[in-house]
């Protein structure tokens, strides 16, 4: 299958960098796709930078990355890990994407996380890092050494916004490949369940990652994620859904 007309924007997670999703990006490039892996606002610099960024600003950047790739590729898909998965769905609600691959999407945080971050943020600015939930020995996620609480508040707000937008993904009938880890120490099961309940079963494929934790793109199932993403893309092209 010739995937040379296809583009994929791959979005990284909260406090992390594009390095966390490079194995997926590399698999897509090897298959012939044009791939963009933007560094999102407030990331890849210092946690103080993320502290100053709003959910709206990060979502706008995600949409801009899609629009830029759409000028050079006939068919464009979005994919993302955690926060990046939420951004991928946000774009799909606003653009006619070829498909979406959310991996452990951050549609809901653990109960009271957003409210707790707002309250605790009155006294302190950061908490310990949340990155690195990986089962594979020796793998380190490139991410901030501290987590800004204002950023957590914005992440919670982002999840609320994208949840409201999910009916748009359903109405478009956009194909979705949801990959969720059987064990995720960062997000609750309700996060992925929210997506499942919001979509038509006919547009949704769910793959459970049995051997990986939250940062599945760097974990035991990284190769599986790459293979299944390429196969998903090829299926949409073969079905002439675009």
PDB file of C-alpha atoms in Angstrom, residues 5 14 24 41 45 63 83 91 101 108-109 115 124 146 152 177 186 214 239-240:
ATOM      1  CA  UNK A   5       0.109  10.856   0.034  1.00  0.00           C
ATOM      2  CA  UNK A  14       2.159  16.793  29.222  1.00  0.00           C
ATOM      3  CA  UNK A  24       5.681   5.858  16.482  1.00  0.00           C
ATOM      4  CA  UNK A  41       3.985  25.413  23.740  1.00  0.00           C
ATOM      5  CA  UNK A  45      12.259  24.349  27.665  1.00  0.00           C
ATOM      6  CA  UNK A  63      -4.469  22.712  15.182  1.00  0.00           C
ATOM      7  CA  UNK A  83      -2.347  15.081  26.430  1.00  0.00           C
ATOM      8  CA  UNK A  91      -8.238  18.529  15.841  1.00  0.00           C
ATOM      9  CA  UNK A 101      -4.961   7.389  16.982  1.00  0.00           C
ATOM     10  CA  UNK A 108     -10.087  12.837  32.371  1.00  0.00           C
ATOM     11  CA  UNK A 109      -7.568  13.117  35.191  1.00  0.00           C
ATOM     12  CA  UNK A 115      -9.428  21.175  41.829  1.00  0.00           C
ATOM     13  CA  UNK A 124       3.365  25.952  46.083  1.00  0.00           C
ATOM     14  CA  UNK A 146       8.993  19.297  38.267  1.00  0.00           C
ATOM     15  CA  UNK A 152      -2.141  20.709  35.722  1.00  0.00           C
ATOM     16  CA  UNK A 177      -8.002   3.612  16.803  1.00  0.00           C
ATOM     17  CA  UNK A 186      -1.261   8.240  35.528  1.00  0.00           C
ATOM     18  CA  UNK A 214       1.105   5.041  30.539  1.00  0.00           C
ATOM     19  CA  UNK A 239     -11.505   1.396   2.054  1.00  0.00           C
ATOM     20  CA  UNK A 240     -11.435   4.663   0.102  1.00  0.00           C
TER      21      UNK A 240
END
